[in-house]
Coordinates of C-alpha atoms in Angstrom, one line a residue:
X229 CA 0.0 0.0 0.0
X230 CA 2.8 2.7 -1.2
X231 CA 2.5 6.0 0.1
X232 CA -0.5 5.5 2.6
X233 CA 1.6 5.5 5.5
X234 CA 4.5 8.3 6.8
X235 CA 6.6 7.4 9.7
X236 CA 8.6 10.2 11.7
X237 CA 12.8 9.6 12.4
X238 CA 11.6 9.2 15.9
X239 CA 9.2 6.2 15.1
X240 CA 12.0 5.2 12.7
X241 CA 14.8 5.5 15.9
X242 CA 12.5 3.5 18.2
X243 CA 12.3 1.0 15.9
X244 CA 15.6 0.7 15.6
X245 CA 17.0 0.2 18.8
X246 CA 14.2 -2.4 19.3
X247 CA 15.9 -4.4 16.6
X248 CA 19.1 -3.7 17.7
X249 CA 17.7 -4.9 21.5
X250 CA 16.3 -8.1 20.1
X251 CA 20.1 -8.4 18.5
X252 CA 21.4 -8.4 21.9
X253 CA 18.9 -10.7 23.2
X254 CA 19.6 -13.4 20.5
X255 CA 23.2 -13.3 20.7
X256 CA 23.3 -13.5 25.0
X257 CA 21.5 -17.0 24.5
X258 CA 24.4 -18.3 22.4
X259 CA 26.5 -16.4 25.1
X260 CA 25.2 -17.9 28.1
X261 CA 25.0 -21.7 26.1
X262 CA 29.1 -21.4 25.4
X263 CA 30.0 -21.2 28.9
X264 CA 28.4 -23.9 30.0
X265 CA 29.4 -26.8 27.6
X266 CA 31.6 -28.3 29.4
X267 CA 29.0 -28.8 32.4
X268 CA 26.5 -30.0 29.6
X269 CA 29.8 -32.6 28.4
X270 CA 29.8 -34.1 31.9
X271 CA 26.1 -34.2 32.6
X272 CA 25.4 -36.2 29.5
X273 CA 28.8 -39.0 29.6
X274 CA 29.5 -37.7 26.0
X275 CA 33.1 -37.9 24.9
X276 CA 34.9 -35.2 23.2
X277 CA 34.1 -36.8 19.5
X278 CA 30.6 -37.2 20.6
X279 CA 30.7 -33.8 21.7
X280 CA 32.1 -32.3 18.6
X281 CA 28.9 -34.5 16.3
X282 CA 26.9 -33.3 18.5
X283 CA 27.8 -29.3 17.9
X284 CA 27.0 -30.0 14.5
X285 CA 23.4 -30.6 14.9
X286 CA 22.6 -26.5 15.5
X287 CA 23.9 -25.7 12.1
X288 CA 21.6 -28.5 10.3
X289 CA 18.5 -27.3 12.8
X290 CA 19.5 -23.9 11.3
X291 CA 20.1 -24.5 8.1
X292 CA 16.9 -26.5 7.8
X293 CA 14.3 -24.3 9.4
X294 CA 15.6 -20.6 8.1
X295 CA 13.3 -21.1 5.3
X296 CA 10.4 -21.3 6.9
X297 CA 11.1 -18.0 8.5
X298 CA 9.4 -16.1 5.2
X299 CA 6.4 -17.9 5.7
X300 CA 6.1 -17.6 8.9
X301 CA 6.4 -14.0 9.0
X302 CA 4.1 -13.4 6.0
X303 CA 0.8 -15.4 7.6
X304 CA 1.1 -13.6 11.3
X305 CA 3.1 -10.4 10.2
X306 CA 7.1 -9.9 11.0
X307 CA 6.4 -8.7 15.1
X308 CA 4.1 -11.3 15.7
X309 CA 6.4 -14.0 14.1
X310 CA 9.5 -12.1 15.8
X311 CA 8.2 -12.4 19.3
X312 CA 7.1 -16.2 18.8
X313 CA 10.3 -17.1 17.1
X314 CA 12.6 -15.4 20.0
X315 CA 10.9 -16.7 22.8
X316 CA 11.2 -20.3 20.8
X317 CA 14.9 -19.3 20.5
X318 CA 15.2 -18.3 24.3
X319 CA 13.2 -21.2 25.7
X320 CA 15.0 -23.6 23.7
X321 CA 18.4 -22.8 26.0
X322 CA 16.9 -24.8 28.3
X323 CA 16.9 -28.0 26.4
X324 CA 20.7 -29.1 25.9
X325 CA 21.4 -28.6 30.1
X326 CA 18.6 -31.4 29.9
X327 CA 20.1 -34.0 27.9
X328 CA 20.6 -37.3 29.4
X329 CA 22.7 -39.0 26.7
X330 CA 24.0 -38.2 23.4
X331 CA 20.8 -39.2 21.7
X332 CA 19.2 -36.3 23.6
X333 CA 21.8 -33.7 23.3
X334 CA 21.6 -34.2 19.7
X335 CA 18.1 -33.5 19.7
X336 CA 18.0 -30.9 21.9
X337 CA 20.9 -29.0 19.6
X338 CA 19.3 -29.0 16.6
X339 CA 15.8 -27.7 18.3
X340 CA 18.1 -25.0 19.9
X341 CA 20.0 -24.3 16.2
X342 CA 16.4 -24.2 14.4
X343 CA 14.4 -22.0 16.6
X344 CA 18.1 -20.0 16.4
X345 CA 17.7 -20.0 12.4
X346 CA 14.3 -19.0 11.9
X347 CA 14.9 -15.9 14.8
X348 CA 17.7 -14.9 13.2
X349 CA 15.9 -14.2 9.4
X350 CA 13.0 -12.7 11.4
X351 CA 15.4 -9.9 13.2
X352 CA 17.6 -9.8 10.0
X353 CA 14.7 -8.6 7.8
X354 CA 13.1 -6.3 10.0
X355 CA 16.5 -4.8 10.7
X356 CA 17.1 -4.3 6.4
X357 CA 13.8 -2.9 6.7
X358 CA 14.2 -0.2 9.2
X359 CA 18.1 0.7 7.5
X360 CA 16.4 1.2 4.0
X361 CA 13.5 3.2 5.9
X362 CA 16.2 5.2 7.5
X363 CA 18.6 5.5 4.2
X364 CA 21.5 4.7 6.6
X365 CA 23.3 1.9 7.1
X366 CA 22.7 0.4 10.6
X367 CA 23.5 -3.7 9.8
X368 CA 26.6 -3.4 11.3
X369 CA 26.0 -2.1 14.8
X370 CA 22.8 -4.5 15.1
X371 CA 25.5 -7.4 14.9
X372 CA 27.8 -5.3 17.1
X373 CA 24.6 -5.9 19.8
X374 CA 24.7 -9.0 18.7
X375 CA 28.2 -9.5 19.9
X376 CA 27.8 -7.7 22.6
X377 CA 25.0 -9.8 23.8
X378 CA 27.2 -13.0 23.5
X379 CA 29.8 -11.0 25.9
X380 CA 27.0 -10.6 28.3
X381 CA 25.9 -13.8 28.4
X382 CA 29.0 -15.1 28.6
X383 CA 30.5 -13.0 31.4
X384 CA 27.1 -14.7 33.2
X385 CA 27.8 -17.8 32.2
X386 CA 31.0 -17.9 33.6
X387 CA 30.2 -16.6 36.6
X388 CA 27.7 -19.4 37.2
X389 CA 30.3 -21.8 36.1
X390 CA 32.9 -20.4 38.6
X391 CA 30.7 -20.6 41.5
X392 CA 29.7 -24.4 40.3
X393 CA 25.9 -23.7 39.5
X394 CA 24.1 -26.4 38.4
X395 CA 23.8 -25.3 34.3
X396 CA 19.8 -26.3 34.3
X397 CA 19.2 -24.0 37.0
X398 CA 21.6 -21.2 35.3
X399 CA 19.5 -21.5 31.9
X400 CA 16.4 -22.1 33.2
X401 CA 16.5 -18.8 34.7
X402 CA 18.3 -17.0 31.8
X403 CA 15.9 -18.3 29.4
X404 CA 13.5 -16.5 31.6
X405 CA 14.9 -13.1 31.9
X406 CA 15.9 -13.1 28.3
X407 CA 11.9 -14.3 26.9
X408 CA 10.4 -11.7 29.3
X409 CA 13.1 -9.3 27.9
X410 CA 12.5 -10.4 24.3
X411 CA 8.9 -10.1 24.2
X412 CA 9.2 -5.9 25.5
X413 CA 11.9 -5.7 23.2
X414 CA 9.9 -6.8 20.4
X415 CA 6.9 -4.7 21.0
X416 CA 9.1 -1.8 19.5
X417 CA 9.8 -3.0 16.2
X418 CA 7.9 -2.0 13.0
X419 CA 4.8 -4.7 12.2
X420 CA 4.9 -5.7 8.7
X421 CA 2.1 -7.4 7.2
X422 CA 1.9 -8.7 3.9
X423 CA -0.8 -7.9 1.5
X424 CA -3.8 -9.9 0.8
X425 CA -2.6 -9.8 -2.3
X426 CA 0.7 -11.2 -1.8
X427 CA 2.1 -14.9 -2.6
X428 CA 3.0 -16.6 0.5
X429 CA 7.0 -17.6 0.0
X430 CA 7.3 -21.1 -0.3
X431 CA 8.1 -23.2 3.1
X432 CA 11.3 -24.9 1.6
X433 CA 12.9 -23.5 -1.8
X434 CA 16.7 -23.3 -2.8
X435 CA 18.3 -20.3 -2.1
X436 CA 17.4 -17.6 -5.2
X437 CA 20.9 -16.7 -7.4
X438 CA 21.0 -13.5 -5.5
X439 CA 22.0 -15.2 -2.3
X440 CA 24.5 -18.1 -3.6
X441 CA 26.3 -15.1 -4.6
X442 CA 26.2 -12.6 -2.0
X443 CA 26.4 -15.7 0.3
X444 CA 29.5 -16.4 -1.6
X445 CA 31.3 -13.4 -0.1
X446 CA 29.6 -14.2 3.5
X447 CA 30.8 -17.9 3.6
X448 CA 34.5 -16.1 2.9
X449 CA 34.2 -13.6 5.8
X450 CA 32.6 -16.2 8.5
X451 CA 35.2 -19.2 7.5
X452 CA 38.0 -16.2 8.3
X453 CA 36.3 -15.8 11.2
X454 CA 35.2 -19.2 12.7
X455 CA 39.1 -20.5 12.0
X456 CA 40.4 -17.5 14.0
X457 CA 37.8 -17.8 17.1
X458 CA 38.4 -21.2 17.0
X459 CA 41.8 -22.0 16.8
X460 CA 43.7 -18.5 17.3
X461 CA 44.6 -19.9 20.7
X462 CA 45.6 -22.7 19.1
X463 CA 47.7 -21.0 16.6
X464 CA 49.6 -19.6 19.7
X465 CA 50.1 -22.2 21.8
X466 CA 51.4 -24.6 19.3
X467 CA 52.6 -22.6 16.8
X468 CA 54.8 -19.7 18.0
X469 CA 55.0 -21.6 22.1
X470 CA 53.0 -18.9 23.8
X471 CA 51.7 -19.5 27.1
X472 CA 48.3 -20.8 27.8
X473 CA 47.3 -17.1 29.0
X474 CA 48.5 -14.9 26.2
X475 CA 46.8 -18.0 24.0
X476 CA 43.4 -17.4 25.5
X477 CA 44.1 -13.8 25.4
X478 CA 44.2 -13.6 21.6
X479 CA 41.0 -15.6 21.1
X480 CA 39.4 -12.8 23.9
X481 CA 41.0 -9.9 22.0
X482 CA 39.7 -11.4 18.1
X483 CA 36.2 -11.3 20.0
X484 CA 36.3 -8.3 21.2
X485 CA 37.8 -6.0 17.9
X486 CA 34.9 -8.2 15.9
X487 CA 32.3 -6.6 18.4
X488 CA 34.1 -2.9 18.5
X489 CA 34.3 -2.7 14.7
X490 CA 30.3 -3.9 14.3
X491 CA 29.3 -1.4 16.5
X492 CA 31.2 1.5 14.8
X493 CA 30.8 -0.1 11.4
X494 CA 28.2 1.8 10.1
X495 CA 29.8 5.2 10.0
X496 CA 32.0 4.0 7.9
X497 CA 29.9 2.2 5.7
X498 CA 27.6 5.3 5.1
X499 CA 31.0 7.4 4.1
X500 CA 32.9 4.8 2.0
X501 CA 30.3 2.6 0.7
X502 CA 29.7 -1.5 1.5
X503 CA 31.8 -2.4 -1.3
X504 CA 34.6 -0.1 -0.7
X505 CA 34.2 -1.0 3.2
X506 CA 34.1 -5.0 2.2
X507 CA 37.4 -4.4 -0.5
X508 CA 39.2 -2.3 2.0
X509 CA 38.5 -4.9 5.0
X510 CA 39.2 -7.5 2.7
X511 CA 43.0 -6.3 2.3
X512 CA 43.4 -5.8 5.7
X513 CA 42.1 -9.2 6.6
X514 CA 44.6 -10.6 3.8
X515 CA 47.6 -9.0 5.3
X516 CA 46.2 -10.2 8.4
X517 CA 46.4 -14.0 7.6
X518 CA 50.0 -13.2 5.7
X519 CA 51.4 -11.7 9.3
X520 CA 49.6 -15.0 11.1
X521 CA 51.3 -17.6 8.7
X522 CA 54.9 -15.5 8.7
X523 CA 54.8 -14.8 12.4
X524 CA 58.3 -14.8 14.3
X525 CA 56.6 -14.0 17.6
X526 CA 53.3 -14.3 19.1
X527 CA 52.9 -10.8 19.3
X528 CA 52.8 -10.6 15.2
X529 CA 50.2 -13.2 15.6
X530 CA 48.1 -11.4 17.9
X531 CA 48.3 -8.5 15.8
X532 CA 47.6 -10.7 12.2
X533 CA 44.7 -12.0 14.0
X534 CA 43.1 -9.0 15.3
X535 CA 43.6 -7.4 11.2
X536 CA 41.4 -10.5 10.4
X537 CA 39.1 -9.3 13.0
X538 CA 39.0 -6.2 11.8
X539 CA 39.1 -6.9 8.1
X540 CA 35.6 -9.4 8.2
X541 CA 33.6 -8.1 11.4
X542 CA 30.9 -6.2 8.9
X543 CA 31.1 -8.7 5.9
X544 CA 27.8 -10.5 7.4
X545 CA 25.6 -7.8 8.3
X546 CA 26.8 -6.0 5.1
X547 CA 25.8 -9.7 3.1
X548 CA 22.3 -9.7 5.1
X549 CA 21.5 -6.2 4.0
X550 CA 22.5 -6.9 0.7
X551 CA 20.6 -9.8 0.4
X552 CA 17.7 -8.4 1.7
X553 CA 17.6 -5.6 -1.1
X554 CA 18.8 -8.2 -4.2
X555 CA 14.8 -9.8 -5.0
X556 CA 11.4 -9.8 -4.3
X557 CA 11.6 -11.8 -1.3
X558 CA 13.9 -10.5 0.8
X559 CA 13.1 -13.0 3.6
X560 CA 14.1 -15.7 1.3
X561 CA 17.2 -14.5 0.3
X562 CA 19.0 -13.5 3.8
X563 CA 17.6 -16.9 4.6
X564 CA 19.6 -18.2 1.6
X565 CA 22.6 -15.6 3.0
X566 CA 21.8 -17.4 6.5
X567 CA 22.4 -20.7 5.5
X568 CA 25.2 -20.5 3.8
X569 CA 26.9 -18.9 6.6
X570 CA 25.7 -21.4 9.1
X571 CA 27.2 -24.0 6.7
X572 CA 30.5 -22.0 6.2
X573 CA 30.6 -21.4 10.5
X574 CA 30.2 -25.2 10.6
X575 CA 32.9 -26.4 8.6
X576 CA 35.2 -23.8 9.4
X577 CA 36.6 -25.6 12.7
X578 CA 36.8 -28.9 11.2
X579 CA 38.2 -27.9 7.8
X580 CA 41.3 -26.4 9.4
X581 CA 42.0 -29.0 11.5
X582 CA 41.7 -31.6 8.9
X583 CA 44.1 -29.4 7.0
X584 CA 46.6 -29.0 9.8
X585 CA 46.3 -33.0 10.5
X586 CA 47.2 -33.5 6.9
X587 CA 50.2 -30.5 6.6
X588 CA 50.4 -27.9 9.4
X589 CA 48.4 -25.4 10.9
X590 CA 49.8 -22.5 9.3
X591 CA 49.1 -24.2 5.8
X592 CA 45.4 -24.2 7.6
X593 CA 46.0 -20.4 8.1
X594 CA 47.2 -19.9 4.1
X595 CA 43.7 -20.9 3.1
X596 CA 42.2 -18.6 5.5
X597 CA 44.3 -15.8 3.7
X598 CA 43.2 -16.6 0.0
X599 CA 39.8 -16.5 1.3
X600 CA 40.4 -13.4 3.0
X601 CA 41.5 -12.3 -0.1
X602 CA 38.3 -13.5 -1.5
X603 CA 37.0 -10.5 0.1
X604 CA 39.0 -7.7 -2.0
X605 CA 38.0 -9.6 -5.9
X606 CA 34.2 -10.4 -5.0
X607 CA 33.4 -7.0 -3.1
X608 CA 31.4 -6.0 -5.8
X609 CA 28.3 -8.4 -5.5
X610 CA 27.1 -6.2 -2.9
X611 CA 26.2 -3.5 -4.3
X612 CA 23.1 -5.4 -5.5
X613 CA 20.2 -3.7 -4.4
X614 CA 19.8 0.1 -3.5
X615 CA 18.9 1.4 -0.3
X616 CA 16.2 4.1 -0.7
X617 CA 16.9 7.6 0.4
X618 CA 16.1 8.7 4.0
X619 CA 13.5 11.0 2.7
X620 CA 11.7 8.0 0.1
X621 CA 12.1 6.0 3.2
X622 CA 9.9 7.1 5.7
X623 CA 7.1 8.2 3.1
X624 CA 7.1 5.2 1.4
X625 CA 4.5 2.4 2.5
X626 CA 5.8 -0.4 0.6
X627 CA 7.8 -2.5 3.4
X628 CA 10.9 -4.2 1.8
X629 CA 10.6 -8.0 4.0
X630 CA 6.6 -8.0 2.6
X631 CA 4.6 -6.3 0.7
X632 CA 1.8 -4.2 2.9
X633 CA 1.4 -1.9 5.3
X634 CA 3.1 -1.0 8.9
X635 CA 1.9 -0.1 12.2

């Protein structure tokens, strides 16, 4: 219904820190889940193989229940479908702490990594929709919440550990706090609602051309990125024989310049541009994995590592808001985007240690640089789609995750 509905920049602001509340929310549930695998390890008798199958089951969930997301949001509108999908999300924490076995845990994972998938395209559309509304780039600092949510709920989930709380009682309560705070959070957001009119999306469809290629470029960012949370610490320890401290210390640092260049990632982006952002980041992640492979001295490592950080923190949110201006459906292509970062997260861990079983781990960490570099050629593919003016964007009535009006 195009040009029936005028929302103010204030409406527009509120709206946007909703979003970038429910951000936070969703990432302090993977934050407060982290701390506690161990105690989830011990509670079920799984071994460290079984452990490591098991971890895989949140990226299937994910990757098999993000499509549904579109439909979803199109029958009950995108803040009705939000707030059921979160509190799915935040609810399902409880599950894993419950496991008795590894049947279980495996079970309860990929619950936990679908009701994750499906909240995560909900939250990613309506966040394209209020940046093209606001004809300013704000992707970047909604994933910067993100991170910072994890860092919440990870600082709380290892204070629970340290004081030896039993991890069903830990996430039984977080999972309360965090729906309660989920559900005000999402009464902020803009209500999309599809015409009667409009197609429903399809439940299950491949992933439109739009997306394999813009996912392209996010499955080169998050692989950089997995393989340095993962096994930065690694890296050091083995590699370079740093001490267990100043190993942890680089995985801890990699978080935190990921979450401090998310959050001021936008300004830069609205200056320079997402491709000249991506390009630029992409060089600096490049040199980054160059300085980790030729590293003398952990320091250099540390400092490679943190370039990598730096060089990939906005390639996802950048590939989301891309994908959510490239078609039609734009809850069908992040979706698309969505999985095939789940799928590139997911293999990232295992790839380079398969590599550094066959050669060495700094062969692992060459890979890591070509695909860093991957960054500076394929840039380009994102500036599919145009962002509407500030102006065109909050006279316009013609939501971009559905067709219809907002409230």
């Amino acid at each position: 219904m195009a040009g029936e509905t005028v929302f103010s920049t204030e409406r527009l602001r509120r709206a946007r820190f909703a979003v970038a509340a429910v951000f936070c929310v969703h990432g302090a549930v993977t934050g407060s889940f982290a701390t506690r695998i161990p105690w989830i390890q011990d509670h079920a008798s799984v071994s460290a193989g079984q452990l490591g199958l098991a971890l895989a089951f949140p990226a299937v969930g994910a990757s098999l229940a993000m499509p549904l997301a579109g439909a979803i949001s199109h029958r009950f509108g995108a803040r009705t479908a939000l707030r059921g999908l979160l509190a799915l999300w935040t609810l399902a924490l409880i599950l894993p702490s419950l496991a008795p076995d590894i049947y279980g845990l495996c079970a309860a994972l990929f619950v936990y990594g679908a009701t994750a998938g499906m909240s995560d395209v909900a939250m990613n559309a309506l966040g394209v929709e209020v940046e093209n509304r606001l004809g300013k780039s704000i992707m970047s600092s909604l994933h910067g919440m993100w991170s910072v949510g994890a860092l919440v709920g990870s600082a709380a989930g290892t204070v629970a550990a340290h004081f030896g709380a039993d991890a069903r009682l830990h996430h039984l309560v977080a999972a309360l706090v965090l729906t309660a705070l989920g559900l005000v959070f999402c009464q902020g957001v803009l209500d999309l609602q599809s015409a009667p009119e409009d197609e429903a999306p399809p439940r299950f469809s491949l992933p439109p051309k739009s997306a394999l290629i813009i996912g392209a470029i996010g499955f080169c960012g998050v692989f950089a990125e997995g393989a340095s949370l993962d096994w930065s610490a690694v890296y050091l320890k083995d590699e370079l024989g740093s001490s267990a401290g100043v190993a942890a210390a680089s995985t801890t640092a990699f978080a935190l310049t990921m979450a401090i260049a998310r959050l001021v990632g936008d300004r830069v982006v609205d200056r320079f541009g997402a491709v000249r952002t991506v390009r630029v980041g992409g060089v600096a992640a490049t040199v980054g994995g160059v300085l980790v492979v030729v590293a003398p001295h952990p320091v250099v490592a540390m400092a490679g590592f943190g370039l990598i950080g730096l060089g990939v923190a906005v390639v996802v949110p950048l590939a989301f808001a891309a994908a959510g201006r490239s078609g039609p459906n734009p809850s069908q292509a992040i979706a698309g985007v969505a999985t095939i970062t789940y799928t590139s997260g997911l293999i990232a861990p295992s790839a380079i240690g398969g590599i550094a079983d066959a050669t060495s781990l700094m062969f692992s960490f060459g890979l890591v640089t070509v695909l860093a570099f991957g960054l500076v050629i394929g840039a380009g593919v994102l500036r599919q789609g145009s962002r509407p003016s500030s102006a065109a964007a909050t006279t316009s009535g013609t939501p971009a995750a559905s067709s219809g009006k907002v409230s």
